[in-house]
mmCIF file of N, CA and C in Angstrom:
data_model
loop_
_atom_site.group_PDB
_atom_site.id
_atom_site.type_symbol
_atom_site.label_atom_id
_atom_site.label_comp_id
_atom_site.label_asym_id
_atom_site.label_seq_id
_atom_site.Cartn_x
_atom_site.Cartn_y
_atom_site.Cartn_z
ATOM 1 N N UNK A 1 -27.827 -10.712 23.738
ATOM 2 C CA UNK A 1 -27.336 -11.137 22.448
ATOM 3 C C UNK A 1 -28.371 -12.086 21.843
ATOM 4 N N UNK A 2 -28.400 -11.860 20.737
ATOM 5 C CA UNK A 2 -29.481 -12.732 20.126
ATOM 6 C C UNK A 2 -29.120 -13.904 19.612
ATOM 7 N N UNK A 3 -29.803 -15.209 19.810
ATOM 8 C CA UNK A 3 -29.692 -16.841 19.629
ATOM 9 C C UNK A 3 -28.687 -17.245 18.349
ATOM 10 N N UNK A 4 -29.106 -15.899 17.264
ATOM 11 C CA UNK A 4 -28.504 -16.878 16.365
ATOM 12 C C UNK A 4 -26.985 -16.053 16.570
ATOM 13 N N UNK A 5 -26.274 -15.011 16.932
ATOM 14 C CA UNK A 5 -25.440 -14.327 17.202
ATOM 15 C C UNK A 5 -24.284 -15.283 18.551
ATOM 16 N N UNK A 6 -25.227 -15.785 19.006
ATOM 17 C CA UNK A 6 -24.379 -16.489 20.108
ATOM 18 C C UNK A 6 -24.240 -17.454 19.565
ATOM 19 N N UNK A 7 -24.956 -18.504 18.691
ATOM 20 C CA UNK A 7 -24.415 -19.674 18.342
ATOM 21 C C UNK A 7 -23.446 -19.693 17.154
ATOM 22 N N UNK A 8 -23.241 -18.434 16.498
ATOM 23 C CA UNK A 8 -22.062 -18.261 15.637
ATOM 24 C C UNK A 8 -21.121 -17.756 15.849
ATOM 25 N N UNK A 9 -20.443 -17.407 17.031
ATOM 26 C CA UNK A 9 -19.285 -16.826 17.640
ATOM 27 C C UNK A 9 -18.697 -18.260 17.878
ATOM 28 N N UNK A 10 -18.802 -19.090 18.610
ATOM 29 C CA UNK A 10 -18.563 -20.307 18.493
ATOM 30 C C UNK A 10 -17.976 -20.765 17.298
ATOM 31 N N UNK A 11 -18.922 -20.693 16.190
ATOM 32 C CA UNK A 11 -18.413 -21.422 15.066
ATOM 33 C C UNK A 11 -17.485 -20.133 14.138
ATOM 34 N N UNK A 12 -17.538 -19.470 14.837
ATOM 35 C CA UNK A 12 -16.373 -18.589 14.185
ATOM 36 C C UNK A 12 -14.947 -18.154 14.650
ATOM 37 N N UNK A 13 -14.871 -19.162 16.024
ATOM 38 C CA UNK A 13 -14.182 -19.615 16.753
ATOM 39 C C UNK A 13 -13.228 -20.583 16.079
ATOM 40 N N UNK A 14 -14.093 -21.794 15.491
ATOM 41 C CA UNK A 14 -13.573 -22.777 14.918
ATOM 42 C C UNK A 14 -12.428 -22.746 13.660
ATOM 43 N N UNK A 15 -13.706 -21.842 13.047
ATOM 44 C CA UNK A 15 -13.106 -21.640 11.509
ATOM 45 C C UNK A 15 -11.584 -20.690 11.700
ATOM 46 N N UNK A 16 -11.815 -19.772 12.404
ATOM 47 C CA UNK A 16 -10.666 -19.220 12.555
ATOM 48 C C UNK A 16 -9.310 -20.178 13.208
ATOM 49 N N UNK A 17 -9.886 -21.172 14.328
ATOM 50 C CA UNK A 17 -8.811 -22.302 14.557
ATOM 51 C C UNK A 17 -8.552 -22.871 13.092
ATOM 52 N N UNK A 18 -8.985 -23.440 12.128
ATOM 53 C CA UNK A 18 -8.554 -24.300 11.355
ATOM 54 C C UNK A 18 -8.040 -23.587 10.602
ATOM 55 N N UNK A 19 -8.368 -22.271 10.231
ATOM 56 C CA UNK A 19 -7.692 -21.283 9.021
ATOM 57 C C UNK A 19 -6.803 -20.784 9.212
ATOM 58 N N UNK A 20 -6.205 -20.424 10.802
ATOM 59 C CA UNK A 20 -4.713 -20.205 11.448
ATOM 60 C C UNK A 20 -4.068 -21.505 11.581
ATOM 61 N N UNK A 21 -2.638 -20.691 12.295
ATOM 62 C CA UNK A 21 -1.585 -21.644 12.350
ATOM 63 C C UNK A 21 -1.713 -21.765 14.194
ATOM 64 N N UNK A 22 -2.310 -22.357 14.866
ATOM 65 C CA UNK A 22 -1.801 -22.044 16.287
ATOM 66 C C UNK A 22 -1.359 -21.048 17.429
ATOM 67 N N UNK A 23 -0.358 -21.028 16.618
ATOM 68 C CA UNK A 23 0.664 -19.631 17.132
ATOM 69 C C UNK A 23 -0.127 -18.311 16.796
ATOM 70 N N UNK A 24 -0.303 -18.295 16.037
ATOM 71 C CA UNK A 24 -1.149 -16.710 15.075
ATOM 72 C C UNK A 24 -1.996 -16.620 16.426
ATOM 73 N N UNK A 25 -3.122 -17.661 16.974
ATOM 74 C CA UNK A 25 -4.053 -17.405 17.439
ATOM 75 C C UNK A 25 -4.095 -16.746 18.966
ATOM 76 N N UNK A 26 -2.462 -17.472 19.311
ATOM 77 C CA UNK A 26 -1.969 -17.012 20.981
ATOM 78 C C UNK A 26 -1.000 -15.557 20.705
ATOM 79 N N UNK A 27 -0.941 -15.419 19.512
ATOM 80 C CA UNK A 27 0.266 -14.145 19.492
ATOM 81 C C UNK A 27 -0.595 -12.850 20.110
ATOM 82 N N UNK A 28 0.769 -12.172 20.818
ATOM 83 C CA UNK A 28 0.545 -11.172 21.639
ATOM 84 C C UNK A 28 1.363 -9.781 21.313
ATOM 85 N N UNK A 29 0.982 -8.631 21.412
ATOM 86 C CA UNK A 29 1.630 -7.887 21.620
ATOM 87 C C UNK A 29 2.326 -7.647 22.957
ATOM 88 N N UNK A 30 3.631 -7.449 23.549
ATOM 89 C CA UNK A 30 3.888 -7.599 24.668
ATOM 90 C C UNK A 30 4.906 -6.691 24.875
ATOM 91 N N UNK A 31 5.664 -5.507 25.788
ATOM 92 C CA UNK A 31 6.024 -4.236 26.040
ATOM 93 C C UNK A 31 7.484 -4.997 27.008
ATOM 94 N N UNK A 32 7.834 -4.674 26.562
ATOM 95 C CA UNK A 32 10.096 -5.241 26.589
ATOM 96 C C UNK A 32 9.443 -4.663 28.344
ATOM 97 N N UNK A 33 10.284 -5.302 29.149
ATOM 98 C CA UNK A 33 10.286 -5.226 30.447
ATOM 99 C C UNK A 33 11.750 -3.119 30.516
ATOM 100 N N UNK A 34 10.984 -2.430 31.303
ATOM 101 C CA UNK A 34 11.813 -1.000 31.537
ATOM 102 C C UNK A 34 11.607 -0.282 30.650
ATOM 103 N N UNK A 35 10.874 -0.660 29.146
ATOM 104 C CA UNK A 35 10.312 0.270 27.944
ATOM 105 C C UNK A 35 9.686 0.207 27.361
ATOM 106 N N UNK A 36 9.234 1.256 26.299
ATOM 107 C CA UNK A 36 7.773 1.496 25.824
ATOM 108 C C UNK A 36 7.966 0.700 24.602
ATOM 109 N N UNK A 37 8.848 -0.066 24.604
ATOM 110 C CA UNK A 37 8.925 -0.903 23.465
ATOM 111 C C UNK A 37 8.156 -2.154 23.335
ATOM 112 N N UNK A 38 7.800 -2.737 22.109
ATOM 113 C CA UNK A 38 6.628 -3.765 22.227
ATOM 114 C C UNK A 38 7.471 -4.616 20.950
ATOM 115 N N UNK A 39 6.813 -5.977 21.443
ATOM 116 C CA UNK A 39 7.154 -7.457 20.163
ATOM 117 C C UNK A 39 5.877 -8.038 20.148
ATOM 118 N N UNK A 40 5.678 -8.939 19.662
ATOM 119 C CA UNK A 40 5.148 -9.852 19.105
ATOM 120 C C UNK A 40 5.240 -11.453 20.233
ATOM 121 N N UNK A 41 4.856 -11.810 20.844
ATOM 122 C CA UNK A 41 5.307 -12.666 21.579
ATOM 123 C C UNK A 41 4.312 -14.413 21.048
ATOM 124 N N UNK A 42 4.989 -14.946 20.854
ATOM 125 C CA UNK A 42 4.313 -16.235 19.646
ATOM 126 C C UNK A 42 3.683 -17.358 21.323
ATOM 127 N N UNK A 43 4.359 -17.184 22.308
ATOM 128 C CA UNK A 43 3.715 -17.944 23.544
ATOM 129 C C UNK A 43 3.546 -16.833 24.829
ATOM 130 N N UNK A 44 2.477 -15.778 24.754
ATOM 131 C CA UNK A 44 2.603 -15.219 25.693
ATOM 132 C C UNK A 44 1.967 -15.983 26.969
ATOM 133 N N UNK A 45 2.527 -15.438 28.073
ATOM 134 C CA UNK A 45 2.303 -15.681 29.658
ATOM 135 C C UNK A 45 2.546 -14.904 30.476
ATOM 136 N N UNK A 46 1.557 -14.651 31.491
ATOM 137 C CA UNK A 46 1.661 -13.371 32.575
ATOM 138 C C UNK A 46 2.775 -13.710 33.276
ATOM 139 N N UNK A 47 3.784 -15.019 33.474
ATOM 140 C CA UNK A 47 4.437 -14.779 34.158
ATOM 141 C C UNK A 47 6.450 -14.381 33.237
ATOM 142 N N UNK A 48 5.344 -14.458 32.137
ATOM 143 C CA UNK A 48 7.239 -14.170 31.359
ATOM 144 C C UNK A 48 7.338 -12.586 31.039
ATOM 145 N N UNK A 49 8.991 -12.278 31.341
ATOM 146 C CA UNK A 49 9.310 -11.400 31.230
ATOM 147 C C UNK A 49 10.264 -11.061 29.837
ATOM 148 N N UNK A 50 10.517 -9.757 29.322
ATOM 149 C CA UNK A 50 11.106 -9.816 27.817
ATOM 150 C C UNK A 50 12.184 -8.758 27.597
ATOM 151 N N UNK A 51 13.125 -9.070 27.353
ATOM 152 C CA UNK A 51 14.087 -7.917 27.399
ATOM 153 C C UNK A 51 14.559 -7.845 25.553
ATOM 154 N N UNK A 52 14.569 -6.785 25.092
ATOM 155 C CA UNK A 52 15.537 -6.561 23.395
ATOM 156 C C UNK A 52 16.480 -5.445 23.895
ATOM 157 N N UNK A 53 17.727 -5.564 23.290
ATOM 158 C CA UNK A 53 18.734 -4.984 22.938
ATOM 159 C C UNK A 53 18.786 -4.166 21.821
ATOM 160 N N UNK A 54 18.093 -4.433 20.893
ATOM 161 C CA UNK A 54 17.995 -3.315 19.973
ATOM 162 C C UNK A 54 16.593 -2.452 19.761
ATOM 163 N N UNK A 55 16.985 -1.875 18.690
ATOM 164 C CA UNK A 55 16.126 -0.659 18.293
ATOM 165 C C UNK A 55 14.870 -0.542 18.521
ATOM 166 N N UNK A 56 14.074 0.528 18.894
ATOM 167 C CA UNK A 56 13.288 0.586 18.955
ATOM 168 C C UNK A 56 11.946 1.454 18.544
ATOM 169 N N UNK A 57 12.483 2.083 16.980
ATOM 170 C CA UNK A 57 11.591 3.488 16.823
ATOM 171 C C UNK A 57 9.899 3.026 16.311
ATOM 172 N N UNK A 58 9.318 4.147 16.770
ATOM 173 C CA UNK A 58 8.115 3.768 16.881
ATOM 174 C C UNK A 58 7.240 2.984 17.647
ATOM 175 N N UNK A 59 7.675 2.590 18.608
ATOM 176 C CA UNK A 59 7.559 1.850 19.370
ATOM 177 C C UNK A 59 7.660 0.451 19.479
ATOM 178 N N UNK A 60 7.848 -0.428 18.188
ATOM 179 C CA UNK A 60 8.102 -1.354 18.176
ATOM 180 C C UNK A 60 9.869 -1.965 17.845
ATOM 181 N N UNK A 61 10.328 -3.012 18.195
ATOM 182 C CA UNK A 61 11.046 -3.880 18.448
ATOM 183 C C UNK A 61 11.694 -3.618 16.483
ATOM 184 N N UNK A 62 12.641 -3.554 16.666
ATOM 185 C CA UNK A 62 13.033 -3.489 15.287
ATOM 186 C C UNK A 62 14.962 -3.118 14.787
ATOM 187 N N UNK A 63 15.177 -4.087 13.605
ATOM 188 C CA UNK A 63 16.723 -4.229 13.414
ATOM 189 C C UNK A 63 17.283 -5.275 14.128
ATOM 190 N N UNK A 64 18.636 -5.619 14.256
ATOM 191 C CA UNK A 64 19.494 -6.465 15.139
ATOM 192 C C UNK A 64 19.454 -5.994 16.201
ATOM 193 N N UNK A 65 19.207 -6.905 16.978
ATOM 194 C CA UNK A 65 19.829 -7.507 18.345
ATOM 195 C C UNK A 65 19.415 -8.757 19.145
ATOM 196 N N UNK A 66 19.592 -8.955 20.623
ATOM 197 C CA UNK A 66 19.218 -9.872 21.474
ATOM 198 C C UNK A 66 17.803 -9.877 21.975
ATOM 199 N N UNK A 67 16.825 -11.174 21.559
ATOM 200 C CA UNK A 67 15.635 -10.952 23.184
ATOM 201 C C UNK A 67 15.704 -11.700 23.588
ATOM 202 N N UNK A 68 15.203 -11.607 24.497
ATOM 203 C CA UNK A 68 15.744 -12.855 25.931
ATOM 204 C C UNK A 68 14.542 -12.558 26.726
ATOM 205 N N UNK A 69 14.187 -13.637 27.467
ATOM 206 C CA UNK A 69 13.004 -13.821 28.177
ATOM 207 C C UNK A 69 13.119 -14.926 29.120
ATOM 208 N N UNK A 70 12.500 -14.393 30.286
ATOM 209 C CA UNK A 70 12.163 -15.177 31.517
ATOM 210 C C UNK A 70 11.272 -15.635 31.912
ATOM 211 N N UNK A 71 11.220 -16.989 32.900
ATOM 212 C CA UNK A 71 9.482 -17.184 33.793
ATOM 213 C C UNK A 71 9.684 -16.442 35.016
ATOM 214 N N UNK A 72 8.899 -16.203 35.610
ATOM 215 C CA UNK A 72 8.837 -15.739 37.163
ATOM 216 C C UNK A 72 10.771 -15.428 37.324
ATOM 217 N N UNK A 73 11.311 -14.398 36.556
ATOM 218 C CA UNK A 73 12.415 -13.848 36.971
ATOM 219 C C UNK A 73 13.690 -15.085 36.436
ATOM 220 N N UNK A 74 13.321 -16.147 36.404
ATOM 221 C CA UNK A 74 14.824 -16.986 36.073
ATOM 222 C C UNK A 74 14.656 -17.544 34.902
ATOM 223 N N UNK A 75 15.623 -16.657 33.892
ATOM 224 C CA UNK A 75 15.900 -16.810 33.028
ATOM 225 C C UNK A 75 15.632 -17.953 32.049
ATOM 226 N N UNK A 76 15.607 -17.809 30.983
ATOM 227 C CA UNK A 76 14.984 -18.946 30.155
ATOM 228 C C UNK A 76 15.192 -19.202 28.568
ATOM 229 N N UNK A 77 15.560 -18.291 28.090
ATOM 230 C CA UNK A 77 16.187 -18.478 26.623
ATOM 231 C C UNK A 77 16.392 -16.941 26.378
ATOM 232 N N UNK A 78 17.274 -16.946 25.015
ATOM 233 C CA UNK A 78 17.247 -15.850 24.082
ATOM 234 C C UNK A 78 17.257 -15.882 22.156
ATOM 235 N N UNK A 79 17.287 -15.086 21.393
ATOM 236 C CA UNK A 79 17.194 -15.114 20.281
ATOM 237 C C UNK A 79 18.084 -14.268 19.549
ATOM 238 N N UNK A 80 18.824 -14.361 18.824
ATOM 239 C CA UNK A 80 20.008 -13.204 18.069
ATOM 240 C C UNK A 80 19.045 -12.988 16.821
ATOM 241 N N UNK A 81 18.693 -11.874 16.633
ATOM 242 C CA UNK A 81 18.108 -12.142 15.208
ATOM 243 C C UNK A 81 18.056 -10.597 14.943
ATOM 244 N N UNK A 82 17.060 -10.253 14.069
ATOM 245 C CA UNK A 82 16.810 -9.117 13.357
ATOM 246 C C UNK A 82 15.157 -9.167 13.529
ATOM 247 N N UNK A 83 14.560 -7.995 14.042
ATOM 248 C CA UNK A 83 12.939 -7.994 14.406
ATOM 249 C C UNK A 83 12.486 -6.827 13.461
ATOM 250 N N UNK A 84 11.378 -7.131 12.852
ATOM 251 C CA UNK A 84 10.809 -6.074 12.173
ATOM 252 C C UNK A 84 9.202 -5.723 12.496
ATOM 253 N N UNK A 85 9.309 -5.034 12.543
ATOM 254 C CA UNK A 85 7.929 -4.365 13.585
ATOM 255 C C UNK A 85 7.577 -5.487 14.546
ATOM 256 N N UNK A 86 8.307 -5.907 15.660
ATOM 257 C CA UNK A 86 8.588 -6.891 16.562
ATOM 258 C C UNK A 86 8.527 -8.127 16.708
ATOM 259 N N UNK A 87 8.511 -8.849 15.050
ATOM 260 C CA UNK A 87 8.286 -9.977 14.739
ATOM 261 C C UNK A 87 10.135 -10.502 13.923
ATOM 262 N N UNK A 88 10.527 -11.513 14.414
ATOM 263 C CA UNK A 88 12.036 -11.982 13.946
ATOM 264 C C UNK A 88 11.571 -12.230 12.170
ATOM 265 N N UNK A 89 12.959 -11.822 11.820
ATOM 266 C CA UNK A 89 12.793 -12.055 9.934
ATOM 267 C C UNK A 89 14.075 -12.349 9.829
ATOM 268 N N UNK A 90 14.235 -13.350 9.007
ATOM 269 C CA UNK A 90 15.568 -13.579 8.469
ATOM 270 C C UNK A 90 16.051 -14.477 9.077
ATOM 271 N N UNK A 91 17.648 -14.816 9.218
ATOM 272 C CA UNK A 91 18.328 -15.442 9.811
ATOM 273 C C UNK A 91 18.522 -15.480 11.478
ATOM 274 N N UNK A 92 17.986 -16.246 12.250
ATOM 275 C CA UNK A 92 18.592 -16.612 13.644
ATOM 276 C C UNK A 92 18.916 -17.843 14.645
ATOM 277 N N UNK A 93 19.191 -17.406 15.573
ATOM 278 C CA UNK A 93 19.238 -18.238 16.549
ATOM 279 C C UNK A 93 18.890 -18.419 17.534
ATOM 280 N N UNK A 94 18.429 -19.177 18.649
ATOM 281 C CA UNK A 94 17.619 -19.265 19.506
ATOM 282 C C UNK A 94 18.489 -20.419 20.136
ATOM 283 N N UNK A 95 17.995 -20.056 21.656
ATOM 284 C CA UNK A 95 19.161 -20.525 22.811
ATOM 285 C C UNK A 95 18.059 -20.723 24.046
ATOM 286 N N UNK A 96 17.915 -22.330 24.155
ATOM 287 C CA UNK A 96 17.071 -22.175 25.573
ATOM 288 C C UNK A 96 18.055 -22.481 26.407
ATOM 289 N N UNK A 97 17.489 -22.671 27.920
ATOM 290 C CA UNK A 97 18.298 -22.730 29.074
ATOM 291 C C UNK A 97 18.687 -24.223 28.998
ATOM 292 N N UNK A 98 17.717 -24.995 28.593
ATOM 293 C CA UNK A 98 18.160 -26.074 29.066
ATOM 294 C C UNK A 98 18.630 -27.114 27.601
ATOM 295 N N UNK A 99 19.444 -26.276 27.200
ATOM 296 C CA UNK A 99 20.655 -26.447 26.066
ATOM 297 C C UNK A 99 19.762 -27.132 24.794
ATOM 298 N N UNK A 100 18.932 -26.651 24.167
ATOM 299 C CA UNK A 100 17.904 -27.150 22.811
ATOM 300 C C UNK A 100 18.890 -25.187 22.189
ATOM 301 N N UNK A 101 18.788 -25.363 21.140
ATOM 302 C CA UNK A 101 19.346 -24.810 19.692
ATOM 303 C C UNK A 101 18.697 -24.875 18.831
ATOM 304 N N UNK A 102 18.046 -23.643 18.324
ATOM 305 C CA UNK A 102 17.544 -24.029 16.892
ATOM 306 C C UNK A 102 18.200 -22.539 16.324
ATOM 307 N N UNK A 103 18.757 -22.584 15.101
ATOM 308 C CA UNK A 103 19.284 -21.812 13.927
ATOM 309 C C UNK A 103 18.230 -21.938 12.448
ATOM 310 N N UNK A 104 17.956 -20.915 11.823
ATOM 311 C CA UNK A 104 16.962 -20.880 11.013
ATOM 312 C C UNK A 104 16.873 -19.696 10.667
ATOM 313 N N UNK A 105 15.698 -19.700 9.227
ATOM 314 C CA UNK A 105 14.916 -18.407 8.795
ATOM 315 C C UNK A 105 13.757 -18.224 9.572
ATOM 316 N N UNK A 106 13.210 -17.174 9.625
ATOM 317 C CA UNK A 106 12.390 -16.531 10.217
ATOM 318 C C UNK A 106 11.031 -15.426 9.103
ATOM 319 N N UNK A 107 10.285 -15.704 9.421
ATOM 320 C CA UNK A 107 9.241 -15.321 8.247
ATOM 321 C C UNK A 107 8.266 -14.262 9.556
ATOM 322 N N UNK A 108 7.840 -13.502 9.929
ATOM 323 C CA UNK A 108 7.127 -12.763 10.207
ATOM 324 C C UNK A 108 6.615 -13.705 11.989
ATOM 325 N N UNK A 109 7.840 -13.814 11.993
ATOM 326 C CA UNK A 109 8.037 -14.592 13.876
ATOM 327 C C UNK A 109 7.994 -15.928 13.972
ATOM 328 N N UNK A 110 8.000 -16.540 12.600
ATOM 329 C CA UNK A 110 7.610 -17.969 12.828
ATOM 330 C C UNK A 110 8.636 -18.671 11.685
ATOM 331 N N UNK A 111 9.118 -19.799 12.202
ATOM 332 C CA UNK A 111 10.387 -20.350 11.494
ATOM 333 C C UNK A 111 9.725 -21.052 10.513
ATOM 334 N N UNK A 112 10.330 -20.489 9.079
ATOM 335 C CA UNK A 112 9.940 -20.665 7.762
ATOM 336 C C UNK A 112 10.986 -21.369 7.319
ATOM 337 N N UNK A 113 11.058 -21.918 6.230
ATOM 338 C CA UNK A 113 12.111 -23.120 5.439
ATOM 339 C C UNK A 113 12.948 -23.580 5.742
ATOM 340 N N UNK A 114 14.328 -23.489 5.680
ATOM 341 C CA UNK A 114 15.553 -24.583 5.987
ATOM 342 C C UNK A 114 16.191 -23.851 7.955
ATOM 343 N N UNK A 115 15.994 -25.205 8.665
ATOM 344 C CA UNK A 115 16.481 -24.515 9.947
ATOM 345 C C UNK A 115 16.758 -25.954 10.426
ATOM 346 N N UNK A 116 17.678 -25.941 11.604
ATOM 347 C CA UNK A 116 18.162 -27.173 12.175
ATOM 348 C C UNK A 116 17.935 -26.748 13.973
ATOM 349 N N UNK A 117 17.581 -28.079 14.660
ATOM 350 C CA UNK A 117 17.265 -27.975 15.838
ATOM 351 C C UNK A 117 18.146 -28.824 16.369
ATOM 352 N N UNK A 118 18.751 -28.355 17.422
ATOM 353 C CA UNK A 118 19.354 -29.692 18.288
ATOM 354 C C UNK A 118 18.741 -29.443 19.829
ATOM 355 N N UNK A 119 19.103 -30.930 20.158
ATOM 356 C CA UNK A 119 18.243 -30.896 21.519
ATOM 357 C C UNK A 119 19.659 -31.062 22.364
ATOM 358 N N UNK A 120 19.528 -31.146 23.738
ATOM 359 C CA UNK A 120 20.834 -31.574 24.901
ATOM 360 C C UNK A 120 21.133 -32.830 24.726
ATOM 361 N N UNK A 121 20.764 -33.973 24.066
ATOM 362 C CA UNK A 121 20.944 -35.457 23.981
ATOM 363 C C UNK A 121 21.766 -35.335 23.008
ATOM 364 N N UNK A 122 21.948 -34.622 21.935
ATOM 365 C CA UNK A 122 22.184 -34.615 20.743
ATOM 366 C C UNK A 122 21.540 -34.225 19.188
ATOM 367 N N UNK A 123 20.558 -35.616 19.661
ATOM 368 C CA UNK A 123 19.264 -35.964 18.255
ATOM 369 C C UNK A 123 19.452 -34.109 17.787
ATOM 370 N N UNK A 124 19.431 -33.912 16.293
ATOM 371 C CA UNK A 124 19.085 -33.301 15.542
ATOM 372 C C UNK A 124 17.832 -33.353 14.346
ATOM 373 N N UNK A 125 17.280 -32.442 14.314
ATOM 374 C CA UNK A 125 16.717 -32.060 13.064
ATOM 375 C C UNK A 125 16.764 -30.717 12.559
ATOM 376 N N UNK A 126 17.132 -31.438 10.931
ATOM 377 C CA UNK A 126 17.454 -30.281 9.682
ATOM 378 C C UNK A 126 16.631 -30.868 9.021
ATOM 379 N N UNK A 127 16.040 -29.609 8.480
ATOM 380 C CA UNK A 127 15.245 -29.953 7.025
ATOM 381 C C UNK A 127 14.415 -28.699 7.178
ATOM 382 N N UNK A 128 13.161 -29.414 6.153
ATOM 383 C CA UNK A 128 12.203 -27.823 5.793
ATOM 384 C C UNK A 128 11.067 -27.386 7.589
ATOM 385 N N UNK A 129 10.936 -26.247 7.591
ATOM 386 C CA UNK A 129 9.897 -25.993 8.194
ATOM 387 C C UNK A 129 8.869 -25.086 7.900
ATOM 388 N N UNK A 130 7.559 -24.842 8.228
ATOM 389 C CA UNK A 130 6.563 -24.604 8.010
ATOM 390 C C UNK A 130 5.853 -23.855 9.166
ATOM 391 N N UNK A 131 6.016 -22.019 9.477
ATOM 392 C CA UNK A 131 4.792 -21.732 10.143
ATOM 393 C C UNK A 131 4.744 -22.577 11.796
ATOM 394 N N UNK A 132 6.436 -22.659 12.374
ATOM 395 C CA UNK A 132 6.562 -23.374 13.767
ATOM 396 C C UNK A 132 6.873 -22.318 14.568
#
């Protein structure tokens, strides 16, 4: 590879960090655990597993239903929502194990404007969100 080719992959590294959102940069395509079905996964990890309940034409994740996902086999949250080409849109909810809640819109997998979070202590937050 030539000098100046290697020292701009790097900086095109960067620019692409600052011009994404985080998430964008780790998102994965990832294949529902027993089918040829695929989502969008906003924190992928080799050791999580992914199950949807609904539809699936074309191969991707799509319409109402449940996904739910595991680490190394024990269970770990789920999501009620509506997926469109395997990314959540619209209205949902999200359920971890260790009792945090968040209800919200959903913009192309990532919670867009008015949504409320509660944690197991209580503490809440409602208000706007942005691309989380």
């Amino acid at each position: 590879m030539p000098a100046r080719a290697a020292l701009l992959l790097p900086c095109l590294g960067a620019v692409l960090s600052a011009l994404l959102p985080g998430s964008a940069l780790a998102e994965r395509a990832v294949t529902v655990q027993g089918s040829d079905c695929r989502v969008w996964d906003q924190y992928p990890d080799r050791r999580k597993t992914i199950r949807w309940s609904g539809a699936c034409p074309n191969g991707w994740g799509n319409g109402p239903g449940v996904l739910s996902w595991s680490y190394d086999g024990r269970y770990d949250g789920k999501v009620e929502g509506t997926l469109v080409e395997g990314r959540l849109e619209g209205q949902a909810l999200v359920n971890w194990r260790d009792g945090r809640r968040l209800a919200g819109t959903f913009r192309d997998g990532l919670v867009e404007g008015q949504a409320t979070h509660v944690w197991p202590d209580g503490r809440v937050y409602e208000g706007e969100w942005k691309d989380d």
